[in-house]
Amino acid sequence: MARELEECRDKLAQLEAMGVTIPKATNSGSNYTGSYATSPTGQAPVAQMSGGAYLGPNEAAASRSLLDLSQGFRELPAATFPSITPGTSTRSLGSVTLTDQETSELFSIFFNSYHNFLPILSPETPYSEYYKQHPLLHWTVIGIASRRYDAKPGLLMELQQSLEGLLWTTLSGVPQTYHVVKALALLCTWPLPNSSTSVEATMMLTGAMFQLAMQYGLHRPSHAQDFSRFKIELRDEEVTDRLHTWATVNIVAQNVATGQGQPPLSRWAWYTYGLHLDQMKAELHTRCQIEKFCDTVTRTLFTMQRDHIVEVDNAQRGLQIDMYARELGELELTILSTRQSSPIDILYLKAAALHLRLSAFFDKPSQPNYLADLRNVYIAASSMLTAVIDLPPNILMFVPRYIEQMMLAGATTLLKLLNSFYASHVDIPAGRTLFSRTVSSLRQLSVRSNDLPQRLAEVMAQLWQTSGASEQRLFNSENQPAKPPDSSLQLRVRCRSSLSVLYDAIWRWRQQAAQAGRDNLETAVENPTTVPGGTNARNTPQPPLPSGNIFGTLGDGGLDDPMSWDGNFGGNAVFDPLSWALDGNLQLQLPSLGGLDSLGTYKFEV
C-alpha cells in the first residue's frame, strides 16, 4: 500500500505539472479528517465517499490503483524517477559533466577495447539508447572506458564516488528493468578500483546480479510472460537479448567465483535446454563452454574431503584429473577448428587449464604421481602467463579482473616451485624471467595508485625477495642429486578452491610483514630520531643479500634479465610494515610455529 500511495503521489504531481486541477474533497459537519468513518449500523468502518458527481482524490487514486492492478502496471522508465537518479543525464553525473564528443569517445573506447572480453552490448546502439534502458548501464560503460582515457586521466577518480552512489541507490529501489543486470555484469568484470579485498563488493554484486536475473525470468528467456504482471509479446531480437544476458550472467558469476576461490553460483542447465540457442553469439557460446568446464572442475576436484562421507581415493582422483585434461584438450581443438579463434579465447582456455592443474597443491607428497602433477601445474602456469604477457598492448591493458587473479595464481605457482625441492626439475632462468615479467605486467594493469593490482604485485615482489630465491642455482648440475619431495609446498589455506595457492601466499606475506612491522616498531620506539638506512631511501625493509650473490655476476640486463631484479623488485612506501602496524592492519602477535619453509615463512607441519 505504501508503494501504491507513493505511485499515486507521483502521478498526481505529474498531472499538476501538466496543469490539470483536481478538486479537493470537502468535509462538512465534522472535524474528523480521517479516511474512514464508522458505519451507521456500528459495523466495520467504511471509506468516506465524496458527495459530488465526481470522485474525490482519495477515490480517484484508489480507482487508478485497482485499474493498474487488473491491467498490469507498467513502471515508468528509470530516468523519470528523480529520487533514483538525481541530477543525472546522458552527460552529467554528480559533479562530472562531459561533452557529447567526450561521451562518444568513451563509448568508442569501450567497444574497441573492452567489449570483446564480454560482448553483452551492441556497438550499433547509440549511447542515448543505453541511457533510456537505465542510467546505471550508461554510466557504467563510461566508468569502465575512463580507466584508460588519456584525454582525462583523472576522470575515473572523479566518477567513482558518484557511480557508486548511483549503483547502490538503484539497487535499493529494486530496479524494474533487466538492463540493470548488464550494468552489474560489467561492474563485476571490471570492478571499480579498490585497495583491499575485504571491502570489495564484487561478490555481493554478483549475488544481486544473479538473483535479479532470475527475478526478471532471464533463465527462461522465451517465457518472460510467466515472470511479469502485464502481458508481454517479445520479438525475436528481444528474446535473443535476454538469452545473451542470461549467458553473460553465468559467465561473470563463474569468473568471480573462480577468481575469488568461492563456490560457483552459475546455473548452466537452465539455459542449455532452452529455446533460441541457435541465436546465441559464437563468442558467448565459446565462453559458456569454457566456464561450464571450470564449474565442473570446481564442483568435483575442489570439494573438501571432509565433506565426503567416504574419503576420496587418490588414484581415482588422479584418473579424474587426467580425464578432465583430455576433455579440455578436445574442447580446445573444437573451438580452434570450428571458428576463427581470438587471443581472448585462447587466454580463457589457458586460465581453465591452470584452474584444473592447481589441484596439484592439494596432493600429498607421498602420492606416486606427485612430481608429475607438479610438472603439469608448472607447465600450465608458464603457458598461461606467457599467453597473457605476449598479448598486444591494445589487449593486455584492458583484461578483466579474473585474468589478473589467474595471473597472480600463476605467479605464485612459479614462486613456490622455483624455491622448493622441485626447482632442480625446471629451467630456473626462464622461470625467473617469466616471474619478473609477470610482476611488471601486473604493475602496468594498475589504473589507480595503491589499487589491488599494484599492491598484490608488490606482495609478489616482496615474497620473492624473502624466499631465498638468490640462493638457488641458475644452472642445474648433473652431479647434484635431486632433492626428495617434502612438505614445503603444502597449503595452509585450503578452502579457496584453486586460488588457495594465492591466498596462502598472501597469508604468508602478512605474517612476514607483521614480524617486520613489529621489529621496526620496537626500533622506532627505542630510537625515535634514527633515520633507517641501508634501504636505498625506501621504507619497505629489504632482506640482506647473501654472500656471493649471483645477481651481480652478469651485470644489468634490463627487465628480462633475472640478474637485475633488485631495482625491479624495489620496495614501495605504501607497503611499509611499520605504517601497516600503526594503522592496525597487521597482527603483530605471531605464534611460534617453528622453522621456515621454502618461502621464508614459518613452516607448516602436516
Coordinates of C-alpha atoms in Angstrom, one line a residue:
M1 CA 0.0 0.0 0.0
A2 CA 2.8 2.4 0.8
R3 CA 4.3 1.8 -2.7
E4 CA 0.9 2.4 -4.4
L5 CA 0.5 5.6 -2.3
E6 CA 3.9 6.8 -3.5
E7 CA 3.0 6.0 -7.1
C8 CA -0.3 7.9 -6.8
R9 CA 1.5 10.9 -5.4
D10 CA 4.0 10.8 -8.3
K11 CA 1.1 10.6 -10.8
L12 CA -0.7 13.5 -9.0
A13 CA 2.5 15.6 -9.2
Q14 CA 2.7 14.9 -12.9
L15 CA -0.9 15.9 -13.5
E16 CA -0.4 19.1 -11.6
A17 CA 2.7 19.8 -13.6
M18 CA 0.6 19.5 -16.7
G19 CA -1.9 22.0 -15.4
V20 CA -4.7 19.5 -14.5
T21 CA -6.6 20.7 -11.4
I22 CA -8.2 18.1 -9.2
P23 CA -11.0 19.4 -6.9
K24 CA -10.3 18.9 -3.2
A25 CA -12.7 16.9 -1.1
T26 CA -15.0 18.9 1.2
N27 CA -15.8 17.7 4.7
S28 CA -18.9 19.4 6.3
G29 CA -20.4 18.8 9.7
S30 CA -17.4 17.0 11.2
N31 CA -13.9 17.9 12.4
Y32 CA -12.7 14.4 11.8
T33 CA -10.2 14.3 9.0
G34 CA -9.5 10.6 8.8
S35 CA -10.1 8.5 5.7
Y36 CA -12.6 6.2 7.4
A37 CA -15.9 6.8 9.4
T38 CA -18.0 4.4 11.4
S39 CA -20.8 2.8 9.5
P40 CA -24.4 3.6 10.6
T41 CA -25.0 0.1 11.7
G42 CA -22.0 0.1 14.0
Q43 CA -20.2 -2.5 11.9
A44 CA -16.7 -2.1 10.3
P45 CA -15.6 1.3 9.2
V46 CA -16.4 2.3 5.7
A47 CA -14.4 4.6 3.4
Q48 CA -15.7 8.2 3.1
M49 CA -17.1 9.0 -0.4
S50 CA -17.4 12.5 -1.7
G51 CA -20.9 13.7 -2.3
G52 CA -20.3 15.3 -5.6
A53 CA -20.8 13.9 -9.1
Y54 CA -17.0 13.2 -9.5
L55 CA -14.7 11.1 -7.4
G56 CA -12.5 12.9 -4.9
P57 CA -8.7 12.5 -4.9
N58 CA -8.8 9.5 -2.5
E59 CA -11.4 7.6 -4.5
A60 CA -9.7 8.5 -7.8
A61 CA -6.3 7.3 -6.5
A62 CA -7.8 4.0 -5.3
S63 CA -9.6 3.5 -8.6
R64 CA -6.4 4.1 -10.6
S65 CA -4.5 1.6 -8.3
L66 CA -7.2 -1.0 -8.9
L67 CA -7.2 -0.4 -12.6
D68 CA -3.4 -0.7 -12.7
L69 CA -3.5 -3.9 -10.7
S70 CA -6.1 -5.5 -13.0
Q71 CA -4.4 -4.5 -16.3
G72 CA -0.8 -4.9 -15.2
F73 CA 1.0 -1.7 -14.3
R74 CA 4.0 -0.7 -16.4
E75 CA 6.7 1.0 -14.4
L76 CA 7.9 4.4 -15.6
P77 CA 11.3 4.5 -17.3
A78 CA 14.2 4.6 -14.8
A79 CA 15.3 8.1 -16.0
T80 CA 11.9 9.6 -14.9
F81 CA 12.4 8.8 -11.2
P82 CA 14.1 11.8 -9.8
S83 CA 14.6 10.1 -6.4
I84 CA 16.6 7.3 -8.1
T85 CA 18.9 9.4 -10.4
P86 CA 19.0 13.0 -9.0
G87 CA 20.6 15.4 -11.4
T88 CA 21.6 12.7 -13.8
S89 CA 21.6 12.9 -17.6
T90 CA 23.4 11.4 -20.5
R91 CA 26.3 13.8 -20.0
S92 CA 26.1 14.6 -16.2
L93 CA 26.6 12.5 -13.1
G94 CA 27.2 14.2 -9.8
S95 CA 29.9 16.8 -10.2
V96 CA 31.1 15.4 -13.6
T97 CA 29.9 16.8 -16.8
L98 CA 31.0 15.6 -20.2
T99 CA 30.6 16.9 -23.7
D100 CA 29.0 15.0 -26.5
Q101 CA 32.3 14.4 -28.1
E102 CA 33.8 13.0 -24.9
T103 CA 30.8 10.7 -24.3
S104 CA 31.1 9.4 -27.9
E105 CA 34.9 8.8 -27.4
L106 CA 34.4 6.9 -24.2
F107 CA 31.8 4.6 -25.7
S108 CA 34.1 4.1 -28.7
I109 CA 36.9 3.1 -26.3
F110 CA 34.7 0.7 -24.5
F111 CA 33.5 -1.1 -27.7
N112 CA 37.0 -1.1 -29.2
S113 CA 39.0 -2.3 -26.1
Y114 CA 36.6 -3.9 -23.5
H115 CA 33.7 -5.2 -25.5
N116 CA 35.4 -8.3 -26.9
F117 CA 36.0 -9.7 -23.4
L118 CA 32.3 -9.5 -22.6
P119 CA 30.2 -8.9 -25.7
I120 CA 26.9 -8.2 -24.0
L121 CA 26.1 -4.8 -25.6
S122 CA 25.7 -3.8 -29.3
P123 CA 28.1 -1.3 -30.8
E124 CA 25.5 -0.2 -33.2
T125 CA 23.2 1.1 -30.5
P126 CA 23.7 4.9 -29.8
Y127 CA 24.6 5.8 -26.2
S128 CA 21.4 7.7 -25.7
E129 CA 19.5 4.4 -26.0
Y130 CA 21.6 2.8 -23.2
Y131 CA 20.7 5.7 -21.0
K132 CA 17.0 5.1 -21.8
Q133 CA 17.4 1.5 -20.8
H134 CA 18.9 2.6 -17.5
P135 CA 21.2 5.4 -16.4
L136 CA 23.4 2.9 -14.4
L137 CA 24.2 1.0 -17.6
H138 CA 25.0 4.2 -19.5
W139 CA 27.4 5.5 -16.8
T140 CA 28.9 2.0 -16.1
V141 CA 30.1 1.9 -19.7
I142 CA 31.6 5.4 -19.3
G143 CA 33.2 4.5 -16.0
I144 CA 34.9 1.4 -17.4
A145 CA 36.1 3.3 -20.5
S146 CA 37.5 6.1 -18.3
R147 CA 40.0 3.6 -16.8
R148 CA 42.3 4.2 -19.8
Y149 CA 41.0 7.6 -21.1
D150 CA 44.1 9.6 -22.0
A151 CA 42.2 12.8 -22.7
K152 CA 41.1 13.0 -19.0
P153 CA 43.4 10.8 -16.9
G154 CA 41.6 11.6 -13.6
L155 CA 38.1 11.0 -14.9
L156 CA 37.7 7.6 -13.2
M157 CA 38.5 9.1 -9.8
E158 CA 36.0 11.9 -10.4
L159 CA 33.3 9.4 -11.4
Q160 CA 33.9 6.7 -8.9
Q161 CA 32.0 8.1 -5.9
S162 CA 29.1 9.3 -7.9
L163 CA 28.9 6.0 -9.8
E164 CA 29.0 4.0 -6.6
G165 CA 26.2 6.2 -5.3
L166 CA 24.1 5.6 -8.4
L167 CA 24.7 1.9 -8.1
W168 CA 23.6 1.5 -4.5
T169 CA 20.7 3.9 -5.0
T170 CA 19.5 1.8 -7.9
L171 CA 19.7 -1.4 -6.1
S172 CA 17.9 0.0 -3.0
G173 CA 14.9 0.9 -5.2
V174 CA 14.5 -2.6 -6.6
P175 CA 15.1 -1.8 -10.3
Q176 CA 12.3 -2.8 -12.7
T177 CA 14.3 -3.4 -15.8
Y178 CA 16.6 -6.3 -16.6
H179 CA 19.1 -3.9 -18.2
V180 CA 20.5 -3.2 -14.7
V181 CA 21.8 -6.8 -14.8
K182 CA 24.0 -5.9 -17.7
A183 CA 25.5 -3.0 -15.7
L184 CA 26.2 -5.3 -12.8
A185 CA 27.8 -7.8 -15.0
L186 CA 30.2 -5.2 -16.4
L187 CA 31.0 -3.9 -12.9
C188 CA 31.8 -7.4 -11.7
T189 CA 34.1 -7.9 -14.7
W190 CA 35.9 -4.6 -14.3
P191 CA 35.3 -3.6 -10.7
L192 CA 35.9 0.0 -9.6
P193 CA 39.4 0.5 -8.1
N194 CA 39.9 -0.6 -4.6
S195 CA 42.8 -1.1 -2.3
S196 CA 41.5 -4.0 -0.2
T197 CA 39.9 -7.3 -1.0
S198 CA 38.0 -7.2 2.3
V199 CA 35.8 -4.2 1.3
E200 CA 35.4 -5.0 -2.4
A201 CA 31.8 -5.5 -3.2
T202 CA 32.2 -7.7 -6.3
M203 CA 31.0 -10.9 -4.7
M204 CA 28.0 -9.2 -3.2
L205 CA 27.1 -7.5 -6.6
T206 CA 27.4 -10.9 -8.3
G207 CA 24.8 -12.3 -6.0
A208 CA 22.5 -9.4 -6.6
M209 CA 23.1 -9.7 -10.4
F210 CA 22.2 -13.4 -10.3
Q211 CA 19.1 -13.0 -8.2
L212 CA 17.8 -10.0 -10.2
A213 CA 18.3 -12.0 -13.4
M214 CA 16.1 -14.8 -12.1
Q215 CA 13.5 -12.4 -10.8
Y216 CA 13.2 -11.0 -14.3
G217 CA 12.9 -14.5 -15.8
L218 CA 16.1 -14.3 -17.8
H219 CA 16.7 -18.0 -17.1
R220 CA 13.6 -18.6 -19.2
P221 CA 14.2 -16.1 -22.0
S222 CA 11.3 -17.4 -24.1
H223 CA 8.8 -17.3 -21.3
A224 CA 9.1 -13.8 -19.9
Q225 CA 5.3 -13.7 -19.5
D226 CA 5.5 -16.1 -16.6
F227 CA 7.5 -13.6 -14.6
S228 CA 5.6 -10.4 -15.4
R229 CA 2.4 -8.8 -14.1
F230 CA 1.4 -7.5 -17.5
K231 CA 1.1 -9.0 -21.0
I232 CA 4.4 -9.3 -22.9
E233 CA 4.9 -10.1 -26.5
L234 CA 8.6 -10.3 -27.2
R235 CA 10.1 -10.1 -30.6
D236 CA 12.9 -12.5 -31.6
E237 CA 15.6 -9.9 -31.0
E238 CA 14.3 -9.2 -27.5
V239 CA 14.3 -13.0 -26.7
T240 CA 17.9 -13.1 -28.1
D241 CA 19.0 -10.2 -25.9
R242 CA 17.5 -11.9 -22.8
L243 CA 19.3 -15.1 -23.8
H244 CA 22.6 -13.3 -24.2
T245 CA 22.1 -11.5 -20.8
W246 CA 21.5 -14.8 -19.0
A247 CA 24.5 -16.4 -20.6
T248 CA 26.6 -13.4 -19.6
V249 CA 25.3 -13.6 -16.0
N250 CA 26.5 -17.2 -15.8
I251 CA 29.9 -16.4 -17.3
V252 CA 30.5 -13.5 -15.0
A253 CA 29.3 -15.4 -11.9
Q254 CA 31.6 -18.3 -12.7
N255 CA 34.6 -15.9 -13.3
V256 CA 34.0 -14.2 -10.0
A257 CA 33.7 -17.5 -8.1
T258 CA 36.8 -18.9 -9.7
G259 CA 38.8 -15.8 -9.2
Q260 CA 37.9 -15.4 -5.6
G261 CA 38.0 -19.1 -4.7
Q262 CA 34.3 -19.3 -3.8
P263 CA 31.6 -21.9 -4.7
P264 CA 30.1 -21.3 -8.1
L265 CA 26.7 -19.6 -8.4
S266 CA 26.1 -20.4 -12.1
R267 CA 23.2 -22.5 -13.3
W268 CA 24.2 -23.8 -16.7
A269 CA 21.4 -26.4 -17.1
W270 CA 18.8 -23.6 -17.0
Y271 CA 19.9 -22.3 -20.5
T272 CA 21.4 -25.5 -22.0
Y273 CA 18.0 -27.0 -22.9
G274 CA 16.2 -23.7 -23.7
L275 CA 14.9 -22.4 -27.0
H276 CA 16.6 -20.0 -29.4
L277 CA 20.1 -21.3 -28.5
D278 CA 21.0 -21.2 -32.2
Q279 CA 20.7 -17.4 -31.9
M280 CA 23.5 -17.1 -29.3
K281 CA 26.6 -15.2 -30.3
A282 CA 29.5 -17.5 -31.1
E283 CA 31.8 -15.6 -28.7
L284 CA 29.4 -16.1 -25.8
H285 CA 28.8 -19.8 -26.7
T286 CA 32.5 -20.4 -26.6
R287 CA 32.8 -18.7 -23.2
C288 CA 29.9 -20.7 -21.9
Q289 CA 31.7 -24.0 -22.8
I290 CA 34.9 -22.9 -21.1
E291 CA 33.2 -21.6 -17.9
K292 CA 31.0 -24.7 -17.7
F293 CA 34.1 -26.8 -17.7
C294 CA 35.6 -24.6 -14.9
D295 CA 32.3 -25.1 -13.0
T296 CA 32.6 -28.9 -13.3
V297 CA 36.2 -28.9 -12.1
T298 CA 35.4 -26.8 -9.1
R299 CA 32.4 -28.9 -8.0
T300 CA 34.3 -32.2 -8.3
L301 CA 38.0 -31.6 -7.5
F302 CA 38.0 -28.7 -5.0
T303 CA 35.4 -30.1 -2.6
M304 CA 37.0 -30.6 0.8
Q305 CA 37.4 -34.3 1.6
R306 CA 35.8 -33.8 5.0
D307 CA 32.6 -33.0 3.0
H308 CA 32.5 -36.6 1.7
I309 CA 31.2 -39.5 3.8
V310 CA 34.0 -41.7 2.3
E311 CA 37.4 -40.4 1.7
V312 CA 38.2 -39.8 -1.9
D313 CA 40.6 -42.4 -3.5
N314 CA 43.7 -40.7 -4.6
A315 CA 44.2 -43.0 -7.6
Q316 CA 40.6 -42.3 -8.7
R317 CA 41.2 -38.6 -8.3
G318 CA 44.3 -38.7 -10.5
L319 CA 42.4 -40.5 -13.2
Q320 CA 39.6 -37.9 -12.9
I321 CA 42.1 -35.1 -13.4
D322 CA 43.6 -36.8 -16.5
M323 CA 40.0 -37.3 -17.9
Y324 CA 39.3 -33.5 -17.4
A325 CA 42.6 -32.7 -19.1
R326 CA 41.7 -34.7 -22.1
E327 CA 38.2 -33.2 -22.1
L328 CA 39.8 -29.7 -22.1
G329 CA 42.1 -30.6 -24.9
E330 CA 39.2 -31.8 -27.0
L331 CA 37.3 -28.6 -26.2
E332 CA 40.3 -26.5 -27.3
L333 CA 40.6 -28.5 -30.5
T334 CA 36.9 -28.0 -31.2
I335 CA 37.0 -24.3 -30.5
L336 CA 40.1 -23.7 -32.7
S337 CA 38.7 -25.8 -35.6
T338 CA 35.1 -24.7 -35.7
R339 CA 35.6 -20.9 -36.0
Q340 CA 38.4 -18.4 -36.2
S341 CA 39.5 -18.2 -32.6
S342 CA 40.8 -15.0 -31.0
P343 CA 43.6 -14.5 -28.5
I344 CA 40.9 -13.9 -25.9
D345 CA 39.5 -17.4 -26.4
I346 CA 43.0 -18.9 -26.0
L347 CA 43.6 -16.8 -22.9
Y348 CA 40.5 -18.2 -21.2
L349 CA 41.4 -21.8 -22.3
K350 CA 44.8 -21.3 -20.6
A351 CA 43.1 -20.0 -17.5
A352 CA 40.8 -23.0 -17.4
A353 CA 43.9 -25.4 -17.7
L354 CA 45.6 -23.6 -14.8
H355 CA 42.4 -23.8 -12.7
L356 CA 42.5 -27.6 -13.3
R357 CA 46.1 -28.2 -12.6
L358 CA 46.3 -26.1 -9.4
S359 CA 44.7 -29.1 -7.7
A360 CA 48.3 -30.4 -7.5
F361 CA 48.9 -28.3 -4.4
F362 CA 46.2 -30.4 -2.6
D363 CA 48.1 -33.6 -3.2
K364 CA 50.2 -35.3 -0.5
P365 CA 54.0 -35.7 -1.1
S366 CA 53.7 -39.4 -0.6
Q367 CA 51.5 -39.9 -3.6
P368 CA 53.2 -41.6 -6.5
N369 CA 52.1 -39.0 -9.1
Y370 CA 53.1 -36.0 -7.0
L371 CA 56.0 -35.0 -9.2
A372 CA 54.0 -35.4 -12.4
D373 CA 51.3 -33.2 -11.0
L374 CA 53.8 -30.5 -10.1
R375 CA 55.2 -30.7 -13.6
N376 CA 51.8 -30.2 -15.1
V377 CA 50.9 -27.3 -12.9
Y378 CA 54.3 -25.6 -13.7
I379 CA 53.6 -26.1 -17.4
A380 CA 50.1 -24.7 -17.1
A381 CA 51.2 -21.7 -15.1
S382 CA 54.0 -20.9 -17.5
S383 CA 51.7 -21.3 -20.5
M384 CA 49.0 -19.1 -19.1
L385 CA 51.5 -16.3 -18.0
T386 CA 53.2 -16.4 -21.4
A387 CA 49.9 -16.1 -23.2
V388 CA 49.0 -13.0 -21.1
I389 CA 52.3 -11.3 -21.3
D390 CA 52.6 -11.8 -25.1
L391 CA 49.3 -10.2 -25.7
P392 CA 49.4 -6.9 -27.8
P393 CA 49.2 -3.8 -25.6
N394 CA 45.8 -3.0 -27.0
I395 CA 44.5 -6.2 -25.4
L396 CA 46.7 -6.6 -22.4
M397 CA 45.9 -3.3 -20.8
F398 CA 42.2 -4.0 -20.8
V399 CA 42.0 -7.5 -19.4
P400 CA 39.3 -8.2 -16.7
R401 CA 39.9 -8.7 -13.0
Y402 CA 39.5 -12.5 -13.5
I403 CA 42.6 -12.6 -15.7
E404 CA 44.5 -10.5 -13.1
Q405 CA 43.6 -13.1 -10.5
M406 CA 44.7 -16.0 -12.6
M407 CA 48.0 -14.2 -13.3
L408 CA 48.6 -13.9 -9.6
A409 CA 47.8 -17.6 -9.1
G410 CA 50.3 -18.4 -11.9
A411 CA 53.0 -16.1 -10.4
T412 CA 52.5 -17.7 -7.0
T413 CA 52.9 -21.1 -8.6
L414 CA 56.2 -20.1 -10.1
L415 CA 57.3 -18.5 -6.8
K416 CA 56.6 -21.7 -4.8
L417 CA 58.1 -24.2 -7.3
L418 CA 61.2 -22.2 -8.1
N419 CA 62.1 -22.0 -4.4
S420 CA 61.4 -25.6 -3.5
F421 CA 62.8 -29.1 -3.9
Y422 CA 61.2 -29.1 -7.4
A423 CA 63.5 -26.3 -8.7
S424 CA 66.0 -28.9 -10.0
H425 CA 63.5 -30.2 -12.4
V426 CA 62.8 -26.9 -14.3
D427 CA 64.6 -24.2 -16.2
I428 CA 65.3 -21.7 -13.4
P429 CA 66.5 -18.7 -15.5
A430 CA 63.4 -18.9 -17.8
G431 CA 61.1 -19.3 -14.8
R432 CA 62.7 -16.3 -13.0
T433 CA 62.4 -14.2 -16.2
L434 CA 58.8 -15.1 -16.6
F435 CA 58.0 -14.2 -12.9
S436 CA 59.7 -10.9 -13.3
R437 CA 57.7 -10.1 -16.5
T438 CA 54.5 -11.1 -14.7
V439 CA 55.1 -8.7 -11.8
S440 CA 55.9 -5.9 -14.3
S441 CA 52.7 -6.6 -16.2
L442 CA 50.6 -6.6 -13.0
R443 CA 52.0 -3.2 -12.2
Q444 CA 51.0 -1.9 -15.7
L445 CA 47.4 -3.1 -15.1
S446 CA 47.0 -0.7 -12.2
V447 CA 44.6 2.1 -13.0
R448 CA 45.0 4.0 -9.7
S449 CA 47.7 4.4 -7.2
N450 CA 47.6 1.8 -4.5
D451 CA 44.9 -0.3 -6.1
L452 CA 44.8 -4.1 -5.9
P453 CA 47.0 -5.0 -9.0
Q454 CA 49.7 -2.7 -7.7
R455 CA 49.5 -3.8 -4.1
L456 CA 49.5 -7.5 -5.0
A457 CA 52.3 -7.1 -7.4
E458 CA 54.4 -5.6 -4.6
V459 CA 53.4 -8.6 -2.4
M460 CA 54.7 -11.0 -5.1
A461 CA 58.0 -9.0 -5.3
Q462 CA 58.5 -9.0 -1.5
L463 CA 57.8 -12.7 -1.3
W464 CA 60.3 -13.3 -4.0
Q465 CA 63.0 -11.3 -2.2
T466 CA 62.4 -13.0 1.2
S467 CA 62.1 -16.5 -0.3
G468 CA 65.7 -17.2 -0.7
A469 CA 65.5 -17.0 -4.5
S470 CA 69.1 -15.7 -4.8
E471 CA 70.4 -18.9 -3.2
Q472 CA 69.0 -21.1 -6.0
R473 CA 71.5 -22.3 -8.6
L474 CA 71.0 -20.8 -12.0
F475 CA 72.1 -23.9 -13.8
N476 CA 71.5 -27.4 -12.6
S477 CA 74.5 -29.6 -12.2
E478 CA 74.3 -33.2 -13.4
N479 CA 76.2 -34.4 -10.4
Q480 CA 73.9 -32.7 -8.0
P481 CA 71.3 -35.2 -6.6
A482 CA 67.7 -34.2 -6.8
K483 CA 66.0 -33.4 -3.5
P484 CA 63.3 -35.7 -2.5
P485 CA 59.7 -34.4 -2.1
D486 CA 58.9 -32.8 1.2
S487 CA 56.0 -30.9 2.8
S488 CA 57.2 -27.4 1.9
L489 CA 54.6 -27.0 -0.8
Q490 CA 51.7 -27.8 1.4
L491 CA 49.0 -25.2 1.8
R492 CA 47.7 -23.8 5.0
V493 CA 44.8 -22.1 3.2
R494 CA 42.8 -24.9 1.6
C495 CA 39.2 -23.7 1.3
R496 CA 39.6 -21.2 -1.5
S497 CA 39.4 -23.7 -4.4
S498 CA 42.2 -23.3 -7.0
L499 CA 43.0 -19.8 -5.7
S500 CA 44.1 -21.3 -2.3
V501 CA 47.6 -21.1 -3.5
L502 CA 47.3 -17.3 -3.9
Y503 CA 45.6 -16.6 -0.6
D504 CA 48.1 -18.9 1.1
A505 CA 50.9 -16.7 -0.2
I506 CA 49.1 -13.5 0.9
W507 CA 48.7 -15.0 4.3
R508 CA 52.4 -15.8 4.5
W509 CA 53.2 -12.3 3.4
R510 CA 51.1 -10.8 6.1
Q511 CA 52.9 -12.9 8.6
Q512 CA 56.3 -11.7 7.3
A513 CA 55.1 -8.0 7.1
A514 CA 53.7 -8.3 10.7
Q515 CA 57.0 -9.5 12.0
A516 CA 58.9 -6.8 10.1
G517 CA 56.4 -4.2 11.4
R518 CA 56.9 -5.4 14.9
D519 CA 60.7 -5.2 14.6
N520 CA 60.5 -1.7 13.1
L521 CA 58.0 -0.6 15.7
E522 CA 60.3 -1.6 18.5
T523 CA 63.3 0.1 16.9
A524 CA 61.3 3.3 16.3
V525 CA 60.2 3.4 19.9
E526 CA 63.7 2.9 21.2
N527 CA 65.4 5.2 18.7
P528 CA 62.7 7.7 17.6
T529 CA 65.1 10.1 15.8
T530 CA 67.1 7.5 13.9
V531 CA 66.7 7.5 10.2
P532 CA 66.6 4.0 8.8
G533 CA 69.5 3.2 6.4
G534 CA 70.5 0.5 4.0
T535 CA 67.2 0.5 2.1
N536 CA 68.1 2.8 -0.7
A537 CA 65.7 5.5 0.6
R538 CA 62.8 3.1 0.6
N539 CA 60.5 2.4 3.5
T540 CA 60.0 -1.3 2.8
P541 CA 62.7 -3.3 4.6
Q542 CA 64.9 -5.2 2.1
P543 CA 66.3 -8.6 3.1
P544 CA 70.1 -8.7 3.3
L545 CA 71.8 -10.3 0.3
P546 CA 73.8 -13.5 1.0
S547 CA 77.5 -13.6 0.4
G548 CA 78.5 -14.4 -3.2
N549 CA 75.2 -13.1 -4.6
I550 CA 74.7 -14.4 -8.1
F551 CA 72.6 -11.3 -9.0
G552 CA 75.7 -9.2 -9.5
T553 CA 77.7 -11.6 -11.6
L554 CA 76.2 -10.9 -15.0
G555 CA 75.5 -7.1 -14.8
D556 CA 72.4 -5.2 -15.7
G557 CA 70.4 -6.9 -18.4
G558 CA 67.2 -4.9 -18.3
L559 CA 63.7 -6.1 -17.4
D560 CA 64.0 -9.6 -18.8
D561 CA 67.4 -10.3 -17.2
P562 CA 66.9 -12.2 -13.9
M563 CA 70.2 -10.8 -12.7
S564 CA 68.9 -7.2 -12.4
W565 CA 65.9 -7.6 -10.2
D566 CA 66.9 -5.6 -7.2
G567 CA 65.7 -2.4 -8.8
N568 CA 62.8 -4.1 -10.5
F569 CA 61.6 -5.6 -7.2
G570 CA 62.3 -2.5 -5.2
G571 CA 60.2 -1.5 -2.2
N572 CA 57.3 0.8 -2.1
A573 CA 56.4 3.1 0.8
V574 CA 52.8 2.0 0.5
F575 CA 53.8 -1.4 1.9
D576 CA 55.9 -0.1 4.8
P577 CA 55.1 -2.7 7.6
L578 CA 55.5 -0.1 10.3
S579 CA 52.8 2.0 8.7
W580 CA 50.6 -1.0 8.4
A581 CA 51.2 -1.9 12.0
L582 CA 50.3 1.6 13.2
D583 CA 47.1 1.5 11.1
G584 CA 46.0 -1.7 12.8
N585 CA 46.2 -3.7 9.5
L586 CA 48.6 -6.3 10.8
Q587 CA 48.5 -8.6 13.9
L588 CA 51.9 -8.3 15.5
Q589 CA 51.5 -11.1 18.0
L590 CA 52.7 -14.1 16.0
P591 CA 52.5 -17.7 17.2
S592 CA 55.8 -19.7 17.3
L593 CA 55.3 -22.3 14.6
G594 CA 58.9 -23.3 14.4
G595 CA 61.2 -23.5 11.3
L596 CA 61.0 -21.8 7.9
D597 CA 59.6 -23.2 4.7
S598 CA 60.7 -22.6 1.1
L599 CA 59.1 -19.1 1.0
G600 CA 60.9 -17.9 4.1
T601 CA 57.9 -18.1 6.4
Y602 CA 57.1 -20.3 9.3
K603 CA 57.0 -23.9 8.3
F604 CA 53.7 -25.6 8.3
E605 CA 53.8 -29.2 9.6
V606 CA 51.4 -31.7 8.0

